[in-house]
XYZ file of N, CA and C in Angstrom:
342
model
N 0.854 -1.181 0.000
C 0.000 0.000 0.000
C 0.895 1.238 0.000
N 0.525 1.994 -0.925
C 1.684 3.343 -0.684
C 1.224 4.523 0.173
N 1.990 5.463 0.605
C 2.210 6.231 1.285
C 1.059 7.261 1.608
N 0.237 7.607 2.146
C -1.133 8.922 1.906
C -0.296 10.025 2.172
N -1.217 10.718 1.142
C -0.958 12.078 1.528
C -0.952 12.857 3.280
N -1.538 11.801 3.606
C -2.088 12.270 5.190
C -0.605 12.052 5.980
N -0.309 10.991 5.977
C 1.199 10.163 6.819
C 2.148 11.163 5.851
N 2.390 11.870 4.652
C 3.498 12.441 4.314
C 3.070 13.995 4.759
N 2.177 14.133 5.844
C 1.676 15.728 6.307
C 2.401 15.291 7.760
N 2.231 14.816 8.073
C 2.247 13.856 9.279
C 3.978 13.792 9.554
N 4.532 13.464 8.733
C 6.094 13.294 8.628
C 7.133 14.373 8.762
N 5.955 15.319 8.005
C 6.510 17.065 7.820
C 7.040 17.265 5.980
N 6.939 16.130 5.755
C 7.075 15.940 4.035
C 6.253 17.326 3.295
N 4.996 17.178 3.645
C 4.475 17.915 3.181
C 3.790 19.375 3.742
N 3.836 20.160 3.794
C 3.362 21.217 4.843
C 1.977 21.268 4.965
N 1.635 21.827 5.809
C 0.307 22.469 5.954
C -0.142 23.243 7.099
N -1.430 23.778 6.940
C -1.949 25.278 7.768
C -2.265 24.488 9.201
N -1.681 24.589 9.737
C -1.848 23.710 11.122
C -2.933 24.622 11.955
N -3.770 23.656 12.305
C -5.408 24.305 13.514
C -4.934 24.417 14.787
N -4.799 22.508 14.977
C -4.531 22.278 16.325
C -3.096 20.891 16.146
N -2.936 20.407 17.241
C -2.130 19.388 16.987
C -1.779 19.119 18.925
N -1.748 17.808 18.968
C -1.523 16.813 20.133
C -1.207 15.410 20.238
N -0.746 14.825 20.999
C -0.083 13.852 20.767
C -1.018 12.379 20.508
N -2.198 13.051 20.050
C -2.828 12.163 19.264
C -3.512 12.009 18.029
N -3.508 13.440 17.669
C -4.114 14.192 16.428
C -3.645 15.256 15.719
N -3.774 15.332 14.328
C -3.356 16.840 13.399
C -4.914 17.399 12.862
N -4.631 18.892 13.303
C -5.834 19.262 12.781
C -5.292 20.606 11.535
N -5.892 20.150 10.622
C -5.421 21.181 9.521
C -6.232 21.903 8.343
N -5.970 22.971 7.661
C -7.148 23.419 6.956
C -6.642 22.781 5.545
N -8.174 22.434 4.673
C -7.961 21.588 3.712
C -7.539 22.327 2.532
N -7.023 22.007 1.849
C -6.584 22.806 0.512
C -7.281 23.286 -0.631
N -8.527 22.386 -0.230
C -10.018 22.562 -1.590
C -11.006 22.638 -0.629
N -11.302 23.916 0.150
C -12.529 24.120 0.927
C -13.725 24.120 0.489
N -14.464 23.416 1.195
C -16.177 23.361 0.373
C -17.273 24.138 1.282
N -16.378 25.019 2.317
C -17.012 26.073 3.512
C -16.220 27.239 3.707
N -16.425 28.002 4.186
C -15.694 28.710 5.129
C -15.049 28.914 5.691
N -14.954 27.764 6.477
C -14.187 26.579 7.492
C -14.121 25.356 7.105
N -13.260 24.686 6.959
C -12.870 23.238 6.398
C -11.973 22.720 6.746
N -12.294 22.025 8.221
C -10.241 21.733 8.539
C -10.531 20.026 8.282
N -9.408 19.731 8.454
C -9.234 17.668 8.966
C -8.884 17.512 9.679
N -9.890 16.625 10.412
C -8.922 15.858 11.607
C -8.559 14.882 10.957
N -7.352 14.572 11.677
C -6.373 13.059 11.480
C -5.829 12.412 12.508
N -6.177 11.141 12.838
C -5.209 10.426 14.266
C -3.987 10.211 13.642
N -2.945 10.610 14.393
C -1.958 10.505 14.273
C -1.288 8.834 14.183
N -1.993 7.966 14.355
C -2.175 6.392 13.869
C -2.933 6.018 13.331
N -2.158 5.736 12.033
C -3.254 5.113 11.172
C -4.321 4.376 11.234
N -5.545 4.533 10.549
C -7.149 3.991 10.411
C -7.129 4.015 8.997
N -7.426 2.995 8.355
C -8.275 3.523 7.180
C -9.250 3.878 7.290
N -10.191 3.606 7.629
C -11.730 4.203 7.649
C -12.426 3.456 8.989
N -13.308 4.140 9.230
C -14.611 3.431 10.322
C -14.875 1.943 10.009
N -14.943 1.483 8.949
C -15.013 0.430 8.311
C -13.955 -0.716 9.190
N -12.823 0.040 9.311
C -11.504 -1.118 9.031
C -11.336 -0.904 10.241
N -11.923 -0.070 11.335
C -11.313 -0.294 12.958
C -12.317 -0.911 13.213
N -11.306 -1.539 15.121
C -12.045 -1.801 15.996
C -11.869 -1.771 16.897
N -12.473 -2.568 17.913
C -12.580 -2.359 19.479
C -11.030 -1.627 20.297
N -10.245 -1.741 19.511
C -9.024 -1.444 19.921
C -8.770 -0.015 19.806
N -9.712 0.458 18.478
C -9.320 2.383 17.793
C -10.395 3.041 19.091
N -10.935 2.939 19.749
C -12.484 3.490 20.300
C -11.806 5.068 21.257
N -10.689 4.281 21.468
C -10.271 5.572 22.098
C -9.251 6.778 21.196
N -8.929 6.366 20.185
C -8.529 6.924 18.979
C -9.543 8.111 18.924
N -10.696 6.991 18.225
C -11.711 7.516 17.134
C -12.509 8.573 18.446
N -12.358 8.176 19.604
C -13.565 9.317 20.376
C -12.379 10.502 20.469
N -11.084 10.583 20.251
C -10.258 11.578 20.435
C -10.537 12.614 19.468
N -10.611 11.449 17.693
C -10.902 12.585 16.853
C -11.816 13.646 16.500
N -12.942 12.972 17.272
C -14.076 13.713 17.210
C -13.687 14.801 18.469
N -13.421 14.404 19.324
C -12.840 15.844 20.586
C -11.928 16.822 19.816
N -11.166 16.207 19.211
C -10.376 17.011 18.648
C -11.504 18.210 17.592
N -12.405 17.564 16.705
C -13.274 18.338 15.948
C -14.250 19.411 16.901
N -14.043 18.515 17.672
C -15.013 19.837 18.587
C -14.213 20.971 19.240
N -13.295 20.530 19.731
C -11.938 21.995 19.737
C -11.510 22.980 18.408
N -12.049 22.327 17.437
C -11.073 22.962 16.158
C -12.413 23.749 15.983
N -13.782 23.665 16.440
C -15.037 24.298 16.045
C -14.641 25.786 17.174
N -14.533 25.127 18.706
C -14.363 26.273 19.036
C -13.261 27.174 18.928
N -12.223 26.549 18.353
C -10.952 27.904 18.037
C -11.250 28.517 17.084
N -11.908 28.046 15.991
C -12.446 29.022 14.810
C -13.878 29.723 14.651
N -14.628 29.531 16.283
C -15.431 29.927 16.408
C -16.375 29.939 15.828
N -16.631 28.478 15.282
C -18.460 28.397 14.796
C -18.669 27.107 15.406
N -18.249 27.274 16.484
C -19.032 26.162 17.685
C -20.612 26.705 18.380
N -20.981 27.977 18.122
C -22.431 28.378 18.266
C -22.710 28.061 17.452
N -22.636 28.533 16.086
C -23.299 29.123 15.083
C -23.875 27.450 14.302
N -22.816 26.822 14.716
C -22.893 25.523 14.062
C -22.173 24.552 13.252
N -21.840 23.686 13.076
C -20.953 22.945 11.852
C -21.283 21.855 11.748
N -20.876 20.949 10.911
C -21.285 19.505 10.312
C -19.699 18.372 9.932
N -19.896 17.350 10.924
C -18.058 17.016 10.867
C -19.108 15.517 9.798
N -17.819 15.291 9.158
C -17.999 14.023 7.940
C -16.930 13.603 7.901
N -17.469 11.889 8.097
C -16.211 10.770 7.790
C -16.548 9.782 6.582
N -16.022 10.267 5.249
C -16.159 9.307 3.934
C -16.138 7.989 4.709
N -16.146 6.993 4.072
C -16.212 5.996 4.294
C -16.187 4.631 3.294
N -15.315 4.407 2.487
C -15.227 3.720 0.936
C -15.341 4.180 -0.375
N -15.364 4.084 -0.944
C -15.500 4.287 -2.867
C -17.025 5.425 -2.711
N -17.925 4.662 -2.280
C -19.433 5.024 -2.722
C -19.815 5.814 -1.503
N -18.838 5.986 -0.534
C -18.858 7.296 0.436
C -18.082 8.257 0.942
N -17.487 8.262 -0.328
C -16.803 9.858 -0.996
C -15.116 9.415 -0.553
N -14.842 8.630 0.184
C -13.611 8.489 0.401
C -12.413 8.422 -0.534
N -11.448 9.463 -0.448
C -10.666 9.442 -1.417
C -9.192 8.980 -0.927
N -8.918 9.002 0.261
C -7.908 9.002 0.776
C -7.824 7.774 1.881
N -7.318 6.720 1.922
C -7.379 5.604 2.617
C -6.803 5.647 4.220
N -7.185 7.028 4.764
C -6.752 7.396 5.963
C -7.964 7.933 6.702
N -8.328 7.322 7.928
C -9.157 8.115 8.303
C -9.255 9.394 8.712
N -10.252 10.555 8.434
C -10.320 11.787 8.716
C -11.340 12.184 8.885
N -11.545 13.163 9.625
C -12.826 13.673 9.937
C -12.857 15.451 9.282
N -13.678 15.845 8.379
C -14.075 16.791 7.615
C -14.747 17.843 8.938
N -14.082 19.223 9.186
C -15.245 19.731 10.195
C -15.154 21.456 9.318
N -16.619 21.598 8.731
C -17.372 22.455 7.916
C -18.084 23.370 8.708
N -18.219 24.490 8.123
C -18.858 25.493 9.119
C -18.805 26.911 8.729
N -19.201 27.782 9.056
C -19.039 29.007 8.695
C -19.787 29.747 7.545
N -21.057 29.160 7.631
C -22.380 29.223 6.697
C -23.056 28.234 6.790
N -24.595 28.640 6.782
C -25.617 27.613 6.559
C -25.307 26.517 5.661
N -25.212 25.163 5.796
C -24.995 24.069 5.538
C -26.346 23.238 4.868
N -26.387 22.692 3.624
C -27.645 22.157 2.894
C -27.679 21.245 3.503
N -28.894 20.278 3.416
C -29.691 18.825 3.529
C -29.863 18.531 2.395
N -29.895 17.504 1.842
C -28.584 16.578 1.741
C -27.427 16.601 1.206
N -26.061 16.274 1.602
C -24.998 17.055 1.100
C -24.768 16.688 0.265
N -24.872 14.817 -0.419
C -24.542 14.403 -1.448
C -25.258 14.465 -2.709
């Protein structure tokens, strides 16, 4: 399996606009925003997707979402509102074989997104 773009952000290979960051997560703004606000979370150990963990990621995966909820309130649309998204395979938008969590915000947000 080769390398993601995510693990070569991760390495320092590749740069990026850093949110937040801790010794369990990178939070960063995405390069093709589809909001206002558009960062990623990323565990800093690899997941491919919701799909491919288990009982073992639980404390991972509840980090990343803490982490999304910190990155709402440093950019301040933790009132106003936001919408976090985890692709999830081919036929649920997943492009990148790393898990991440999408956290959007900073304007009214449609029903249904796809």
């Amino acid at each position: 399996m080769s390398v993601t773009i995510f693990e070569r952000i991760l390495s320092g290979e590749i740069p990026c606009k850093k949110v937040w960051e801790d010794d369990h997560t990178l939070a960063f703004h995405d390069i093709a925003p589809q909001a206002p606000v558009h960062v990623l979370v990323i565990p800093k150990r690899k997941i491919v997707n919701v799909a491919q963990s288990d009982d073992a990621d639980v404390e991972i995966l509840g980090h990343v979402l803490l982490t999304a909820r910190k990155v709402a309130q440093l950019l301040g649309i933790d009132v106003s509102g936001y919408r976090l998204v985890m692709n999830n395979g081919n036929d649920g938008g997943q492009t990148v074989d790393y898990l991440h969590c999408h956290v959007l915000g900073g304007r009214p947000l449609r029903w249904p997104p796809g």
